[in-house]
mmCIF file of C-alpha atoms in Angstrom:
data_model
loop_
_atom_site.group_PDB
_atom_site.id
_atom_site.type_symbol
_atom_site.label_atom_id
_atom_site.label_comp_id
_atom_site.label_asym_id
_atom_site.label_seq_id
_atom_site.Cartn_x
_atom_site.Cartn_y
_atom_site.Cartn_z
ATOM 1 C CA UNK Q 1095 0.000 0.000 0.000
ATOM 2 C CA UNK Q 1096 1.223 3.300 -1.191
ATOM 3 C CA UNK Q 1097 2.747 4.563 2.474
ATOM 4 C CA UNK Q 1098 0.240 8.053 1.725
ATOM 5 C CA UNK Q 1099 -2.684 5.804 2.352
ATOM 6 C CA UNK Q 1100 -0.815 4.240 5.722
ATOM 7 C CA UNK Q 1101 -0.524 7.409 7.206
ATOM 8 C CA UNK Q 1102 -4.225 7.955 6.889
ATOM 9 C CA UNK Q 1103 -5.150 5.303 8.304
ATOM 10 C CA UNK Q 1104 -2.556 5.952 11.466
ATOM 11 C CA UNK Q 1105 -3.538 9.247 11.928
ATOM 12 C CA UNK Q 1106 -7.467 8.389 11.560
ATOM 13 C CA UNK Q 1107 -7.116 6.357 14.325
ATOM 14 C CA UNK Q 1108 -4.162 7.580 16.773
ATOM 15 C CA UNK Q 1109 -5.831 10.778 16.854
ATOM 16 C CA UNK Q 1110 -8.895 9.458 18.213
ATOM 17 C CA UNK Q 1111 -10.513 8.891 14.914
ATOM 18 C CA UNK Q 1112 -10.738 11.186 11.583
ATOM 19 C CA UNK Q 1113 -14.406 11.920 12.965
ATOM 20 C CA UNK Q 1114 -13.397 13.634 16.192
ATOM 21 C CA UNK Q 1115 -15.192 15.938 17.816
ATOM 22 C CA UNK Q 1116 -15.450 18.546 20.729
ATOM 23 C CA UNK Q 1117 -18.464 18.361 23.039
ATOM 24 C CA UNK Q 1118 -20.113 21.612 24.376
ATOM 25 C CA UNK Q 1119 -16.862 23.775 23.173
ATOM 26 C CA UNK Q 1120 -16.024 25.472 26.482
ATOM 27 C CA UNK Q 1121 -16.954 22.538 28.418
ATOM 28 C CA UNK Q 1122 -14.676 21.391 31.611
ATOM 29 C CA UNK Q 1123 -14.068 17.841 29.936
ATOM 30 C CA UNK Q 1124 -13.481 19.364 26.332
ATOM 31 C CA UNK Q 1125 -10.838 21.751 28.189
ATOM 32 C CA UNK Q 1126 -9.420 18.805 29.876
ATOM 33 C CA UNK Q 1127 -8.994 16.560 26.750
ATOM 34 C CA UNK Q 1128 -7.405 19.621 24.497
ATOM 35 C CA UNK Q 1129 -5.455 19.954 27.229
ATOM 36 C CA UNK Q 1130 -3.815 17.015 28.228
ATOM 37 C CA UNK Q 1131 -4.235 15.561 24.279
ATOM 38 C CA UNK Q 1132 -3.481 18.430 22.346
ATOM 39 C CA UNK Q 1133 -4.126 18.310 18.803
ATOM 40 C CA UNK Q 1134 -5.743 14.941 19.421
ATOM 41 C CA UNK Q 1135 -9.799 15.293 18.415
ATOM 42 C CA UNK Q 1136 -12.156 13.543 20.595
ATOM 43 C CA UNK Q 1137 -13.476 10.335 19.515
ATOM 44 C CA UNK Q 1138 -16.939 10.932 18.016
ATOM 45 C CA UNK Q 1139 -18.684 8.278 19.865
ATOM 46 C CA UNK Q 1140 -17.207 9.998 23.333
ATOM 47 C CA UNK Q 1141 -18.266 13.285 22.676
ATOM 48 C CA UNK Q 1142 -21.600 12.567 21.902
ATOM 49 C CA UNK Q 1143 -21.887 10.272 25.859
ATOM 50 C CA UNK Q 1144 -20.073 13.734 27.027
ATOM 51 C CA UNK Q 1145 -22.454 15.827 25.930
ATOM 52 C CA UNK Q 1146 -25.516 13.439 26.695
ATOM 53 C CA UNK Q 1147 -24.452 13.132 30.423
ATOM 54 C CA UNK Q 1148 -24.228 17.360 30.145
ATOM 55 C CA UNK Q 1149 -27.737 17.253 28.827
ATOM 56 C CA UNK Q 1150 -29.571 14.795 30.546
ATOM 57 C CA UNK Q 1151 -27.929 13.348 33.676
ATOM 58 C CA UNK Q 1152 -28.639 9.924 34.407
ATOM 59 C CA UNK Q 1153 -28.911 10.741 37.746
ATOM 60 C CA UNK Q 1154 -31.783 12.770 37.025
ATOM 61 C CA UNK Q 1155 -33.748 10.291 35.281
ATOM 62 C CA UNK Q 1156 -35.046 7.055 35.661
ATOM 63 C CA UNK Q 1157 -32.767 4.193 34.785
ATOM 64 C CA UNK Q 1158 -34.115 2.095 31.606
ATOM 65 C CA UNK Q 1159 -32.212 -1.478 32.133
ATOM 66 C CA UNK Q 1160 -29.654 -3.526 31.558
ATOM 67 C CA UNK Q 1161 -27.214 -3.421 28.299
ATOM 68 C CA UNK Q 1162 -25.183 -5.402 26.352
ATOM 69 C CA UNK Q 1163 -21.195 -4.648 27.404
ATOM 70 C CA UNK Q 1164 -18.497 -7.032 26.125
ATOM 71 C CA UNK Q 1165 -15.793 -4.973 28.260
ATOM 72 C CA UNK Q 1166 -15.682 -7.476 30.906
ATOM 73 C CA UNK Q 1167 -15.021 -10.208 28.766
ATOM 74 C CA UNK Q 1168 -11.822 -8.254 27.397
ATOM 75 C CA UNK Q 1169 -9.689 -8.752 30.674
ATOM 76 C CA UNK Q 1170 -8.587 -12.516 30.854
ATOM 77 C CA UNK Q 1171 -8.705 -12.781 34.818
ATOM 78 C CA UNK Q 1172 -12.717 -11.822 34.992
ATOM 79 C CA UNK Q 1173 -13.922 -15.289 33.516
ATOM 80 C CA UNK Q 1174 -16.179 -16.361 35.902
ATOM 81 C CA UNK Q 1175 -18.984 -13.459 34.780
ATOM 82 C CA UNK Q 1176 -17.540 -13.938 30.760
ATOM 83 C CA UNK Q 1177 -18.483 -16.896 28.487
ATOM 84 C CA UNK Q 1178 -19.035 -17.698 24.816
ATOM 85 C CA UNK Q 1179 -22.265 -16.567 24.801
ATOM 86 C CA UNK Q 1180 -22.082 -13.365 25.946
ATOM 87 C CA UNK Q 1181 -19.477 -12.846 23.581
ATOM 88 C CA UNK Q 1182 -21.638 -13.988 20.851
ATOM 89 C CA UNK Q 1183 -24.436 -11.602 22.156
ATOM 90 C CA UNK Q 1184 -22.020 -8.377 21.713
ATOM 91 C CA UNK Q 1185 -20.934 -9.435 17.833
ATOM 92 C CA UNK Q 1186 -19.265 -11.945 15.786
ATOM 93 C CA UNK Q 1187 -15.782 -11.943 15.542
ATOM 94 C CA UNK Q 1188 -14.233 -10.070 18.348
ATOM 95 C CA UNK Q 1189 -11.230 -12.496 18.836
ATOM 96 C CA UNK Q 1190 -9.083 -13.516 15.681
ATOM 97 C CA UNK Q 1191 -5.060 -14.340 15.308
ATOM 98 C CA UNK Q 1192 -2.333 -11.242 14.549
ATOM 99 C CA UNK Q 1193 -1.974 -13.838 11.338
ATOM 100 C CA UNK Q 1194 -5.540 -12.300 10.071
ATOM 101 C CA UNK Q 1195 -4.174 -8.463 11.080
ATOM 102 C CA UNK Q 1196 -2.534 -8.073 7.261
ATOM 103 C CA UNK Q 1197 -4.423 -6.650 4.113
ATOM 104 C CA UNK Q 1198 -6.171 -8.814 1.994
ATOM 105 C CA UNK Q 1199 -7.255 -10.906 4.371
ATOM 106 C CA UNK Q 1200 -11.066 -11.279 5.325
ATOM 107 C CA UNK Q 1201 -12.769 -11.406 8.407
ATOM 108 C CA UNK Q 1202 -16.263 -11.997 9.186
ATOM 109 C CA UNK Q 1203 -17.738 -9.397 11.546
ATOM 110 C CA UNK Q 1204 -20.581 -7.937 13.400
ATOM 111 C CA UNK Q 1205 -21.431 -5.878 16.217
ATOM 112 C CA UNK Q 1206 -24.645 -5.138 18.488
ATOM 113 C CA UNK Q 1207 -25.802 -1.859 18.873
ATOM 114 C CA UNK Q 1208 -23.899 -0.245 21.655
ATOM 115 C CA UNK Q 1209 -25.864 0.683 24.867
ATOM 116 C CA UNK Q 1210 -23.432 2.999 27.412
ATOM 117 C CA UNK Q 1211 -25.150 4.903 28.780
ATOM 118 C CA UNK Q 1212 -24.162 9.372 29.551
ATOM 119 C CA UNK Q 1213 -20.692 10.223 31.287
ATOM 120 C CA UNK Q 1214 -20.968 12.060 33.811
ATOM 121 C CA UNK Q 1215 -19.620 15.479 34.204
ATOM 122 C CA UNK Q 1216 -16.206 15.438 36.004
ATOM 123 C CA UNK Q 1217 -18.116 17.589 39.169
ATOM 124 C CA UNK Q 1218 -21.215 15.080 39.392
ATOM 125 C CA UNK Q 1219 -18.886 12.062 39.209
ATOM 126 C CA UNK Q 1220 -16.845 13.452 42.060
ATOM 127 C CA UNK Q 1221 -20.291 13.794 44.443
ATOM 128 C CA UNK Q 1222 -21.391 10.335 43.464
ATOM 129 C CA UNK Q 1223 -19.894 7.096 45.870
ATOM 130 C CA UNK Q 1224 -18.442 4.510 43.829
ATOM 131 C CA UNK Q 1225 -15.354 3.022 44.884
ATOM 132 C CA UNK Q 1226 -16.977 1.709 48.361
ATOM 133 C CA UNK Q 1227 -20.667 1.526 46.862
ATOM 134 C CA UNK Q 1228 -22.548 -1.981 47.406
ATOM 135 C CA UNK Q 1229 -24.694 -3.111 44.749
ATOM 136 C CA UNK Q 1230 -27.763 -2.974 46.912
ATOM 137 C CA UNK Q 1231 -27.207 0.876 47.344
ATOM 138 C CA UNK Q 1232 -26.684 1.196 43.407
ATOM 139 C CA UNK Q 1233 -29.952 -0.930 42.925
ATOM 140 C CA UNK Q 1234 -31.799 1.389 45.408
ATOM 141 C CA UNK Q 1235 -30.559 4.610 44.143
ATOM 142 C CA UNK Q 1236 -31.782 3.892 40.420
ATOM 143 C CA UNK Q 1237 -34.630 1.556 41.306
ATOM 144 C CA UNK Q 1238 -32.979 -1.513 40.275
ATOM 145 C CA UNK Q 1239 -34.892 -4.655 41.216
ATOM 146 C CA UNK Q 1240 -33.067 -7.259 42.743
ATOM 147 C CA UNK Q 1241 -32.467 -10.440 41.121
ATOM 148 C CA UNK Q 1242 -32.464 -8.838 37.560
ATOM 149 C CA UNK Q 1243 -30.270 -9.004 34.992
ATOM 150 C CA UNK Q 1244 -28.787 -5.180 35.820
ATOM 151 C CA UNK Q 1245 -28.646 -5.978 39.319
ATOM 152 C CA UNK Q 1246 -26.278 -8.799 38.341
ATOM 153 C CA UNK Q 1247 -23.987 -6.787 36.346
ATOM 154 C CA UNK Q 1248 -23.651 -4.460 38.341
ATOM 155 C CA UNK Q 1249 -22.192 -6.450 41.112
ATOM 156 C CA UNK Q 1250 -19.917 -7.901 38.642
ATOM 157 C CA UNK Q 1251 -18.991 -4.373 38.051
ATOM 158 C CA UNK Q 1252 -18.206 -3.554 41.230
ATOM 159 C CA UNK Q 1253 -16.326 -6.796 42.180
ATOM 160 C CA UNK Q 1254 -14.133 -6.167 38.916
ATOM 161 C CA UNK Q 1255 -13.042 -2.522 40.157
ATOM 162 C CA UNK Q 1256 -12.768 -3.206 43.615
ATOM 163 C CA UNK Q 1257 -10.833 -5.997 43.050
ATOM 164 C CA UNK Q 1258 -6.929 -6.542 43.169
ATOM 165 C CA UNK Q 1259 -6.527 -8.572 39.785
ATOM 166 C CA UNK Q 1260 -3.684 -10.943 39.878
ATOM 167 C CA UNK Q 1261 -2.255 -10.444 36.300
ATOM 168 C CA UNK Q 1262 -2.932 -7.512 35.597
ATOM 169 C CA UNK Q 1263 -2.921 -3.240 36.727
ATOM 170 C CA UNK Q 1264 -6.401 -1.522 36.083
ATOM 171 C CA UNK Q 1265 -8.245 1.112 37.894
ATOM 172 C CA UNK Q 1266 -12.331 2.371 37.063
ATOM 173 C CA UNK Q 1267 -13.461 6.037 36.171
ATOM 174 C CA UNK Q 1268 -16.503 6.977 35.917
ATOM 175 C CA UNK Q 1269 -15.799 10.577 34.041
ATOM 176 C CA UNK Q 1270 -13.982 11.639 30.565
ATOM 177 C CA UNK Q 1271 -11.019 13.213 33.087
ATOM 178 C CA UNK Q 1272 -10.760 10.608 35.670
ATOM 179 C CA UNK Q 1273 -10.461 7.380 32.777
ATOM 180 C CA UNK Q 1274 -7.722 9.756 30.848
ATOM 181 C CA UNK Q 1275 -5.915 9.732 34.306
ATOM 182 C CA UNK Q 1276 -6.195 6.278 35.158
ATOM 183 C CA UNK Q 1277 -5.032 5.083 31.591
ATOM 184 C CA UNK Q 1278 -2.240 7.103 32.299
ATOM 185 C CA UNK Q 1279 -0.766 5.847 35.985
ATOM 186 C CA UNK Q 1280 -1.904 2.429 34.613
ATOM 187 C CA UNK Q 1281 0.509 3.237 31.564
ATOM 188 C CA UNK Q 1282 3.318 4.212 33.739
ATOM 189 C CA UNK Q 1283 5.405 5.412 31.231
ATOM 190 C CA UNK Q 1284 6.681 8.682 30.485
ATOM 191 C CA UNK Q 1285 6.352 10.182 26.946
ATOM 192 C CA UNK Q 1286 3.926 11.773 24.521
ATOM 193 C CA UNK Q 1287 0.711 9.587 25.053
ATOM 194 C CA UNK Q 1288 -1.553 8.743 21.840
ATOM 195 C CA UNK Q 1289 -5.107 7.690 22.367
ATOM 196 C CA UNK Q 1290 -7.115 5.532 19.553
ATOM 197 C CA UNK Q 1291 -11.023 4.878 18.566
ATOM 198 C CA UNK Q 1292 -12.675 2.518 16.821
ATOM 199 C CA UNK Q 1293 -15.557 4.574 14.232
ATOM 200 C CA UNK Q 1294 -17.919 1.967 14.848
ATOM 201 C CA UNK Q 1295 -21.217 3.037 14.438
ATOM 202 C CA UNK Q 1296 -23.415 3.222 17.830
ATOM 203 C CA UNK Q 1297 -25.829 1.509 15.901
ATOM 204 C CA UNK Q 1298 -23.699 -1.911 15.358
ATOM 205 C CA UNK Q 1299 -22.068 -3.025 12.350
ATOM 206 C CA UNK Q 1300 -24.112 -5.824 9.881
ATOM 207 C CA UNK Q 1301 -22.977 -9.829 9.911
ATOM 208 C CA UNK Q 1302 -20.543 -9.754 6.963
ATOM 209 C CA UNK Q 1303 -17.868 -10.599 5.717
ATOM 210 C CA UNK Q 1304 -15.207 -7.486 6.141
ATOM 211 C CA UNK Q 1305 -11.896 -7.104 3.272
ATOM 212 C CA UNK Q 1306 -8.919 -5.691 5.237
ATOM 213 C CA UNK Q 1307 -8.186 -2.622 3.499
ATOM 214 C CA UNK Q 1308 -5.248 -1.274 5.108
ATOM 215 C CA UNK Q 1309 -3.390 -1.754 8.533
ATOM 216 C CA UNK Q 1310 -0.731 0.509 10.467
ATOM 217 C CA UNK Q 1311 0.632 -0.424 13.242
ATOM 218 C CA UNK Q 1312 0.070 1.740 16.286
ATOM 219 C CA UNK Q 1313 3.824 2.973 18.650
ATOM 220 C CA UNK Q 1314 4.422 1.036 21.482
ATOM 221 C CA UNK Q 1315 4.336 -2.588 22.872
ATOM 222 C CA UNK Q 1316 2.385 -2.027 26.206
ATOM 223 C CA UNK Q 1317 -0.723 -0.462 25.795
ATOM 224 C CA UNK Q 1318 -4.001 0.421 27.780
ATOM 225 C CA UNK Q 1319 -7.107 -0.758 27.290
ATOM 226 C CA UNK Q 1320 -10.278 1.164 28.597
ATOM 227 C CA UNK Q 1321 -13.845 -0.626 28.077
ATOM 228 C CA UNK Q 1322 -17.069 0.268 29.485
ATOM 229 C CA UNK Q 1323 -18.604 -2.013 32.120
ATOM 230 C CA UNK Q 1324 -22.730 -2.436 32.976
ATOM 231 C CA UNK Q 1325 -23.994 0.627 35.186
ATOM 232 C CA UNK Q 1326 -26.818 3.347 35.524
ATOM 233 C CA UNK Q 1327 -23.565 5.434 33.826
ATOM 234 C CA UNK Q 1328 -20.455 5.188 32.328
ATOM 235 C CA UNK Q 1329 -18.322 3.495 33.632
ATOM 236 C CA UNK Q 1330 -14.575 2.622 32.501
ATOM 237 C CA UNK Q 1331 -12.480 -0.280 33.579
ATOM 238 C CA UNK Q 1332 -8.854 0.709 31.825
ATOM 239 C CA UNK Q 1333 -6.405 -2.362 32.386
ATOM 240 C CA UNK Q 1334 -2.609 -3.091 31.336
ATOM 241 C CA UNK Q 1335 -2.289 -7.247 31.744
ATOM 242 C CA UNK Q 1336 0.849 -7.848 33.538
ATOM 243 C CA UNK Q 1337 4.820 -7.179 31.826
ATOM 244 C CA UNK Q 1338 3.022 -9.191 28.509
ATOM 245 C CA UNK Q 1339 3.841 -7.225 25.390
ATOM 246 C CA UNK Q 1340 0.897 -5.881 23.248
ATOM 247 C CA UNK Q 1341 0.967 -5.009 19.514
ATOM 248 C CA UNK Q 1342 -1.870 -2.556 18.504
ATOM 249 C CA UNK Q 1343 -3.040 -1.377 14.821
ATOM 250 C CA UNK Q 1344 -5.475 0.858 12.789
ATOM 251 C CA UNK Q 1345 -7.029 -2.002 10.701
ATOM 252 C CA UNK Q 1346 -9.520 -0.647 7.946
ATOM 253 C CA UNK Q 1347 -12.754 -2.674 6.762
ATOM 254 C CA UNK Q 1348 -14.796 -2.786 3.963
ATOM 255 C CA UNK Q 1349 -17.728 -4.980 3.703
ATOM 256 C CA UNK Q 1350 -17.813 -7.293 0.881
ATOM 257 C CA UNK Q 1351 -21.830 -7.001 1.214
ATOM 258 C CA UNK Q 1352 -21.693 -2.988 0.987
ATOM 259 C CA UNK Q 1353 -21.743 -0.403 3.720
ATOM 260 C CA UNK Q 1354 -19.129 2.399 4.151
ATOM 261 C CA UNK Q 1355 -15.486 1.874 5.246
ATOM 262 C CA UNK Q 1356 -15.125 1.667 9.218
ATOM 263 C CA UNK Q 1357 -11.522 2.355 10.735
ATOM 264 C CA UNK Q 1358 -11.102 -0.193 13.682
ATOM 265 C CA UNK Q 1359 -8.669 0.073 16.725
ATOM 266 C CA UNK Q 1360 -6.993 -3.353 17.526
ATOM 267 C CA UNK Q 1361 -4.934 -5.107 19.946
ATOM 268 C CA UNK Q 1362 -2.744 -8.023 20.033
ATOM 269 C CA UNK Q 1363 -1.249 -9.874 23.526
ATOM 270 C CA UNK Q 1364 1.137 -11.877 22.104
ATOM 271 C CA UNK Q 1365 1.938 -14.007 25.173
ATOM 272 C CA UNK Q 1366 -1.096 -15.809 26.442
ATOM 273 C CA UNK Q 1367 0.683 -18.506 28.710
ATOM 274 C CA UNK Q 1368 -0.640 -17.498 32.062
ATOM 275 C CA UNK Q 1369 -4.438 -16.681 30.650
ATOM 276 C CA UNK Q 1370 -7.024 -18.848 32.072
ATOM 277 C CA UNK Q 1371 -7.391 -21.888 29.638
ATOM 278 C CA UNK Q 1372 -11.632 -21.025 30.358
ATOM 279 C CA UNK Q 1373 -11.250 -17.730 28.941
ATOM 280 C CA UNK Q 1374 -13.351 -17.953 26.148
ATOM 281 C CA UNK Q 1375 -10.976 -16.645 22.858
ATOM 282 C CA UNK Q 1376 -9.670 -19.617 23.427
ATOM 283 C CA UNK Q 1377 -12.039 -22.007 22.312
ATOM 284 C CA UNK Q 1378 -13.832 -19.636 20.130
ATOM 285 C CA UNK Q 1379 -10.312 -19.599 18.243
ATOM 286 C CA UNK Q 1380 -9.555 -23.545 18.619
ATOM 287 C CA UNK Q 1381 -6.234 -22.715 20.425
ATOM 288 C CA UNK Q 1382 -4.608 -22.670 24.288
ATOM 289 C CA UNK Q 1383 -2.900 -20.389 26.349
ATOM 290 C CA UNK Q 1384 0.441 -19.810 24.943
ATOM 291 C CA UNK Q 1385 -0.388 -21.165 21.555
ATOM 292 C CA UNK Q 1386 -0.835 -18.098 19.641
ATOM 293 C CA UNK Q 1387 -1.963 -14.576 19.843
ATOM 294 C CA UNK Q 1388 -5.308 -13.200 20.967
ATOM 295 C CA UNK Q 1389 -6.516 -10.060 19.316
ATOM 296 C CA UNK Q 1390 -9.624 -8.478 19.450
ATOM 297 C CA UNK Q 1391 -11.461 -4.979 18.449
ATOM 298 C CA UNK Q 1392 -11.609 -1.900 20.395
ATOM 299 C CA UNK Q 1393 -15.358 -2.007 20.711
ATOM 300 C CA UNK Q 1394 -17.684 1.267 20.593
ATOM 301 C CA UNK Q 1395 -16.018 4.509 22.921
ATOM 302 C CA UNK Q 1396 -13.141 2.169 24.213
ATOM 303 C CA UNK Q 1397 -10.529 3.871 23.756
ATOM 304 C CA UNK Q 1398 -6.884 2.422 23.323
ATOM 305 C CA UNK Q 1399 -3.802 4.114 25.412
ATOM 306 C CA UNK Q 1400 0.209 4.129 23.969
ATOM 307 C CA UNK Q 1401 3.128 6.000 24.201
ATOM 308 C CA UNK Q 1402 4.274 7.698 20.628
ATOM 309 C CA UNK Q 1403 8.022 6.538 19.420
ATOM 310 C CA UNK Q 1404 10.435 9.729 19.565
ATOM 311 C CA UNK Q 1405 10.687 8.734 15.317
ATOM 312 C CA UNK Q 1406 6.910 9.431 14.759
ATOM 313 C CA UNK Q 1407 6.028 12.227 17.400
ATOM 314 C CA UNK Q 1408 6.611 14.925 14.437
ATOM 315 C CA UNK Q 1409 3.977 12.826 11.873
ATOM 316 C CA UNK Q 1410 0.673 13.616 14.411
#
């Protein structure tokens, strides 16, 4: 591929997506994310739960339900609330091999329709208990019956960020300033940090079969990942597994059944040796720990944390 058409590609994703966008200009977060990410524009799909949670607070309204979050099921050491079928609920084709991460290769994709719910501005998160909260004071605050689905997940949220996870750093945020900050200690590395998006549409992408278009890989080989977990609001789980290297890339997709071009953020852990053998990329890829790479899509406002290489910091 002409090395134009690369750079595209890098830059549509490193900075947070060609499609970026500023909520509420003037708004503490937007201040915060020009600040600390300058020149980097913020992810479409994270503006718009910015401005939604400026709008229309969801702890001013009445909580509608459970949704469908895979982010749970994309740290290894949380199997025992992840399986094969919740994976299958979220899309097709999360998982695949760094072998399938080339151009002209096809991969056959889809994803539900994204459900996270508003972020909350950085001043409400601050006034609302989270890191000691029980799950019966969530499920009384937003009228959450007990024994429901929600009420479920969102004592697996809890446990998963009040946990110490052998295997792994992570910390939870539940606003735009406080998940940049915890991406960042959980990084622990000094230099110019880059931040990456997947465009995928809130509304899903379509079971088909996907042509890889172009791929760039993304600076760095120990990255943060930070995925939405099940709550009345956003919250983000942003995790760094252990001293295993990561690979990430920009992969490009074009569907072979139409539909426009999507830009997808991807990472690779390339040593899987300690993973729990019931973690389920493994047998939805036919494989083992330590047998091969796991990769797997940045899913819908996930964002993806590394640190630029002093050879490339001139090119964003």
């Amino acid at each position: 591929m002409h090395p134009t058409v690369l750079f595209v590609a890098v830059v549509a994703i490193t900075a947070a997506v060609v499609h970026g966008r500023r909520p509420a200009d003037g708004s503490p977060a937007a201040r915060f994310w020009e600040e600390v990410l300058p020149g980097t524009p913020m992810p479409e799909a994270l503006a718009e739960l910015v401005q939604k949670g400026i709008d229309h607070s969801p702890l001013a309204e009445n909580f509608s339900g459970p949704y469908l979050s895979i982010g749970m099921c994309l740290g290894h050491v949380y199997v025992s609330v992840c399986s094969v079928e919740r994976v299958k609920k979220a899309g097709t084709g999360l998982f695949f091999h760094e072998e399938q991460v080339r151009v002209g290769s096809t991969l056959t994709v889809s994803f539900s329709a994204a459900g996270v719910p508003a972020i909350l501005p950085h001043d409400v998160a601050e006034k609302v208990p989270f890191g000691n909260i029980t799950a019966r004071d969530v499920a009384t605050r937003f009228n959450i019956a007990p024994g429901s689905t929600m009420a479920a997940q969102v004592g697996d949220t809890l446990r998963a960020c009040q946990a110490r996870a052998g295997g792994e750093r992570h910390a939870c945020a539940a606003s735009l300033e406080d998940m940049v900050r915890a991406a960042m200690r959980t990084l622990g590395t000094a230099g110019q940090v880059w931040v990456a998006a997947s465009a995928v549409p809130r509304a899903g992408l379509p079971l088909q079969p996907y042509a890889v278009e172009a791929v760039a890989p993304l600076d760095g080989d120990h990255h943060v990942a930070c995925h939405d977990e099940p709550y009345p609001y956003a919250v983000f789980r942003c995790h760094k597994i252990g001293l295993s290297m990561t690979k990430a890339y920009a992969v490009s997709l074009r569907g072979l059944r139409g539909g426009p071009e999507v830009t997808m953020a991807v990472i690779c852990h390339l040593d899987t040796s300690d993973w729990n053998p019931a973690y389920p990329a493994f047998e939805m890829l036919h494989t083992k720990p330590g047998n091969s790479s796991v990769c797997h899509f940045m899913p819908y406002a996930n964002l993806l944390f590394g640190v630029k290489a002093a050879s490339t910091m001139a090119s964003f």
